[in-house]
Each structure stands twice: as C-alpha cells, then as structure tokens.
C-alpha positions as a printed Julia matrix, in Angstrom:
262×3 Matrix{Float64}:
 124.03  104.85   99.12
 123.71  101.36   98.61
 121.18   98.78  100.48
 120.92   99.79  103.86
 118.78   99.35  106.89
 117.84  102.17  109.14
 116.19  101.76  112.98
 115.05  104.32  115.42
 113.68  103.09  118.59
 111.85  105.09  121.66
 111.01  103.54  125.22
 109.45  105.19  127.97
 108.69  104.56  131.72
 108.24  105.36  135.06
 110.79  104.33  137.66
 109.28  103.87  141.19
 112.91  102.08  142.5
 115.71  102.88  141.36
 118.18  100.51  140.23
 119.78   98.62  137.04
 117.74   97.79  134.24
 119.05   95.78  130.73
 117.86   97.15  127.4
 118.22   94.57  123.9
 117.2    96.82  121.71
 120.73   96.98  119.34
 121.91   95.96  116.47
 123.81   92.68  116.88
 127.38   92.26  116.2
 127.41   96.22  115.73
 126.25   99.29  112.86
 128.29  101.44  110.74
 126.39  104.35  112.55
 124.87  104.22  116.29
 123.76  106.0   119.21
 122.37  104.92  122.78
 120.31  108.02  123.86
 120.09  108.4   127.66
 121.55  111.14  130.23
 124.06  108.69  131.39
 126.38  106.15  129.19
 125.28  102.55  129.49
 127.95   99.67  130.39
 127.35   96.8   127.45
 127.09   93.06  127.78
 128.15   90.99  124.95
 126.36   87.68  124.65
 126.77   85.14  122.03
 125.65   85.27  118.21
 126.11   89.27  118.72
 123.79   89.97  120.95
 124.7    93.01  122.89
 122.73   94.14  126.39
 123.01   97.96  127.51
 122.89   98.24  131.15
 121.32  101.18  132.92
 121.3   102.87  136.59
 117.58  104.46  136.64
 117.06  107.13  139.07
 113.08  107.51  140.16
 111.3   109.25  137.63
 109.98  109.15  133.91
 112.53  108.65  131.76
 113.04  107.96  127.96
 115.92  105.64  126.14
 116.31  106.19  122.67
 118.67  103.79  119.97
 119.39  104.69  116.46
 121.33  103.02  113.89
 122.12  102.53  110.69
 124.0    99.82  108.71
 124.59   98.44  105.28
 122.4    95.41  104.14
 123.78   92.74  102.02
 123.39   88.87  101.82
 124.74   87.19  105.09
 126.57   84.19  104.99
 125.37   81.56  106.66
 126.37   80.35  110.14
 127.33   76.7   110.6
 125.21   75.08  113.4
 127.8    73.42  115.82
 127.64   70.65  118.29
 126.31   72.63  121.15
 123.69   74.13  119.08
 122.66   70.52  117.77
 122.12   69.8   122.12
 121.08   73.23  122.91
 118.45   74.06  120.12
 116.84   70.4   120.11
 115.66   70.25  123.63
 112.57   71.64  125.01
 112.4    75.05  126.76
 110.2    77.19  128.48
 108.14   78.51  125.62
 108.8    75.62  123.08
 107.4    72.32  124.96
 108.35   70.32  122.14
 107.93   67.23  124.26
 104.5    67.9   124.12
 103.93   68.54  120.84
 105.75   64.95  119.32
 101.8    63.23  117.78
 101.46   66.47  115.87
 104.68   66.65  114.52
 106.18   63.61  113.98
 102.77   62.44  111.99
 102.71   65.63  109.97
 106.3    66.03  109.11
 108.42   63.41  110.38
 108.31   61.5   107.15
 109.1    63.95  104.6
 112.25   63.84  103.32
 114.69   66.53  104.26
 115.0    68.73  106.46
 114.73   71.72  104.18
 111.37   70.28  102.79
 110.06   69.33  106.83
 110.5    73.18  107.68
 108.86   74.27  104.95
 106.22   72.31  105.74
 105.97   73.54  109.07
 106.22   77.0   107.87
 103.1    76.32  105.61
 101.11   74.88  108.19
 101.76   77.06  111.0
 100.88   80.02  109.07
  97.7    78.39  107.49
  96.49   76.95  111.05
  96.94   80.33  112.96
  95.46   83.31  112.6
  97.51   87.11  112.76
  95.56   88.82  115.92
  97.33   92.05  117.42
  97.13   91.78  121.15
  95.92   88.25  121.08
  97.38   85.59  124.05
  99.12   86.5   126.98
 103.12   86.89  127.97
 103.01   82.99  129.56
 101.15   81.64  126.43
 103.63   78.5   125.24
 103.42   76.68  122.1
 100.47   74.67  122.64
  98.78   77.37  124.09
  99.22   78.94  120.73
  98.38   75.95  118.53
  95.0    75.13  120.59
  93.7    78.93  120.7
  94.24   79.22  116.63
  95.88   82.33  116.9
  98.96   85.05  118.43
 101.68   86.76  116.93
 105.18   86.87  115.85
 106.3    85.35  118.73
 103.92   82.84  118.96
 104.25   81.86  115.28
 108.18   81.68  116.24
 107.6    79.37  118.96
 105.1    76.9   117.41
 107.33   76.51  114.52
 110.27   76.06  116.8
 108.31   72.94  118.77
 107.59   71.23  115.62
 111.4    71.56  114.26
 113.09   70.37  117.86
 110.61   67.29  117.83
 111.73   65.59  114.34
 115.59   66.46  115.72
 115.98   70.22  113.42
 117.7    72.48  115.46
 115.35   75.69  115.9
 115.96   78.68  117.24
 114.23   81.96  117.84
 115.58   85.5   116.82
 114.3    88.94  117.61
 114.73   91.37  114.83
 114.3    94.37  112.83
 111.9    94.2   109.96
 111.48   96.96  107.39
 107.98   96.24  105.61
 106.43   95.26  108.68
 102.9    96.48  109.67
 102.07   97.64  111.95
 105.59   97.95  112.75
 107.41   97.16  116.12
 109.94   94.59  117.21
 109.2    91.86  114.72
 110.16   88.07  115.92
 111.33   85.09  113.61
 113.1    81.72  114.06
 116.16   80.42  112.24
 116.2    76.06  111.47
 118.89   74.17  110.67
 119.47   72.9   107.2
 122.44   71.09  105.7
 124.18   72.6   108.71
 123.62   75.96  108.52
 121.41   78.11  110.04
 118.87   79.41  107.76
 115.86   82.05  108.43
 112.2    81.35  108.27
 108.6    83.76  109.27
 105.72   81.89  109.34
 103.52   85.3   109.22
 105.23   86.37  106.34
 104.62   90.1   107.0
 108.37   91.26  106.17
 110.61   90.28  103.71
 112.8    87.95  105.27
 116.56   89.75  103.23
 115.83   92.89  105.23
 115.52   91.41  108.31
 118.27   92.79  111.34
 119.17   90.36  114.31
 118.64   92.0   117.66
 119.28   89.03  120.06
 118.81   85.25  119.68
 117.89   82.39  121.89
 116.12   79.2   122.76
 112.77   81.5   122.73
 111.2    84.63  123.8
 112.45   84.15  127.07
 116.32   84.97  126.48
 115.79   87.7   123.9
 113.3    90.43  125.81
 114.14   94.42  124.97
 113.33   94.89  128.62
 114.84   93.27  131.76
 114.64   94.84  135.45
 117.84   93.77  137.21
 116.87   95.36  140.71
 114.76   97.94  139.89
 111.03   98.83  139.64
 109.38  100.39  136.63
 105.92  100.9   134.99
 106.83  100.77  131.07
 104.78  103.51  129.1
 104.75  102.24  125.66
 108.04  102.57  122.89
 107.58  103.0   119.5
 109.41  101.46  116.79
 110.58  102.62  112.86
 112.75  100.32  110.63
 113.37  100.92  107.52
 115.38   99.81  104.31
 116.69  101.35  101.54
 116.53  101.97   98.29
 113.66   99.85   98.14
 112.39   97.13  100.08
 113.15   93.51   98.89
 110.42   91.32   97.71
 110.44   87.72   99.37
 108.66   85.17   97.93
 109.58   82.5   100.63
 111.18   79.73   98.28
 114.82   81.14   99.01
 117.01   79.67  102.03
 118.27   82.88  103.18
 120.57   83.48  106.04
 119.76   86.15  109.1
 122.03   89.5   109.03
C-alpha cells in the first residue's frame, strides 16, 4: 500500500431534545474508503472547498456517532486563490479582528518583501511569542485575546496568524484537519495564506507534519468549521476521541517547503 492516511473518530452525548444536529467530522472532497456510524443514515451538505456536513435526527438519549476513513496521500496541487477569496479572506471576522491588530503587524511585517517571506515571518513569531497550553483560553477567546494572554492552541495559533496575514492584504484562511503525528492527538487546526496566488499551508505550532495533513472543513475561522452544530436540538456532549494516522511512515517537515493542503 502506498502513502495513505487513516482516521477513526468517536463522539458521544446526551440528547435532552430531540432534534437535528450537523456533524464536520469527514474527509473533504471524499475517501477511497468511508463509513458514517449511526443507527440511522445521515442526509449530507456539501459546502465549498469540500467540505461536507452530515445531518442527524437525535432521538433523547445517549448516543454515539462514529466516522472512519481511509484515503491515499500524495502531494496536492495547489488551489488558485480567486477574486472572492482575495474580498472574503482579507476582511476581518469574528475570531480574526484584524482591524485591531494593524500597529503590530504592519510594523513587524509590512515591509518585508514578499508575501511568502511576510508569512513566514508571522509563522516564526507567532509560534515564538505563544506558548502550547492544553485547555488554555476559552471558546470566545479572539486573536488579541490570544496574543495578550501569551498562550492557546491550534486554533488560537490559526487565528493570530490569520489577523496578521489579512492586515498587510495576504489572504488567510483557517482549515480544520487531520494530523497524523500529532500529540496529544485530536482535531488538529491550521491556516492556509496566499502566495503567488495559490493557497499554500502553514502551522505555527508545528506539532504535525504539515504533507500529512487531511482537510476537514475550511473557513474564515473557527467559527464556520466546528465538528459540532445543534440545529434545533439539545445535547450535553460527553467527550470524542480522535486517531489519525499515516502510512508507511510519517513525513518529516522541516517548515521551509510551500506545501499545498490535501
């Protein structure tokens, strides 16, 4: 078998009213080998850049939704950034105020030279100014919550970096994802930066290699890519557990490669 990524995902919960409930937890754009565990068969959403929504009726009662997949891994090509994404993915949004956030970044990076060299920097300084704490922030922290406090995770790292792009006009975007190598391992969360017009992928923890990664859903932040959304219903979520890994062996990624999200 050939390079190859392998997921198994396992959510639990406690329905107290019933009702619809989306789950993001799939592959985008699709996997050579797939299954949506649950007593009755989802209806799927298809969104844009291959994200894919599975749409539940939940009954009251515990209950337990299970996704595996497999799919071959291989260099992506690399998507060209259109004219919507130049408007969409240079404003501000909810978790990237990068109107507030324009001293810091257009004095640190805005005179470099390229683009490719200004998100590098960015990358480098994110990572080096914040610290990696499990459980650290809250689910409202922003970006410059993040920045002031000196610390989050994944997410957070996505979103700083994300600011600091949109303010010097780089098209940023953020992309949940799959990522064998990670520790301690559950959904891992990245951002993707525009570079010579394509979109190119970039982890300011640096705690997975970055050609392993596996897009789940992508958006202007955290905000349009959750793996959990009640539509109606009422639910207390029990935990999930999450296992991704790739195969034969797992890529080494020294971060001076532009490489382009799967």
């Amino acid at each position: 078998m050939g390079p190859h990524v392998q997921v198994d995902v396992e959510m639990s919960f406690r329905v107290t009213k019933p009702g619809p409930a989306a789950f993001v937890v799939a592959l985008a754009g699709g996997a050579d080998q797939e299954e949506f565990a649950y007593p009755a068969p989802p209806r799927q959403v298809a969104f844009e850049h291959g994200t894919r929504a599975q749409v539940l009726d939940l009954p009251t009662g515990e209950h337990v939704v299970r996704y595996r997949a497999e799919r071959a891994l291989g260099p992506a090509e690399p998507e060209r950034v259109g004219m919507e994404d130049l408007i969409r993915y240079t404003r501000p949004s909810r978790y990237c105020p990068s109107d507030r956030m324009g001293g810091l970044a257009l004095s640190r990076f805005g005179g470099l030279p390229d683009a490719r060299t200004q998100v590098e920097a960015i990358v480098r300084h994110v990572g080096e100014h914040l610290s990696y704490v499990v459980g650290s922030g809250s689910p409202t922290d922003d970006a410059v919550d993040t920045y002031l406090a000196g610390e989050g995770v994944c997410r957070d790292y996505a979103h700083v970096c994300i600011s600091l792009c949109r303010v010097i006009d780089i098209p940023a975007r953020f992309a949940a994802v799959y990522a064998p190598g990670l520790s301690p391992m559950d959904f891992h969360a990245v951002f993707e930066a525009a570079i010579d017009g394509r979109w190119y992928v970039f982890d300011a923890t640096g705690l997975a290699p970055r050609q392993s990664l596996s897009r789940i859903a992508t958006g202007r932040d955290a905000s349009d890519t959750a793996f959990l959304s009640t539509l109606g219903c009422e639910l207390d979520f029990l935990g999930n557990t999450v296992l991704a890994t790739a195969g034969p062996s797992l890529p080494e990624d020294d971060g001076s490669e532009l490489i382009a999200l799967a």
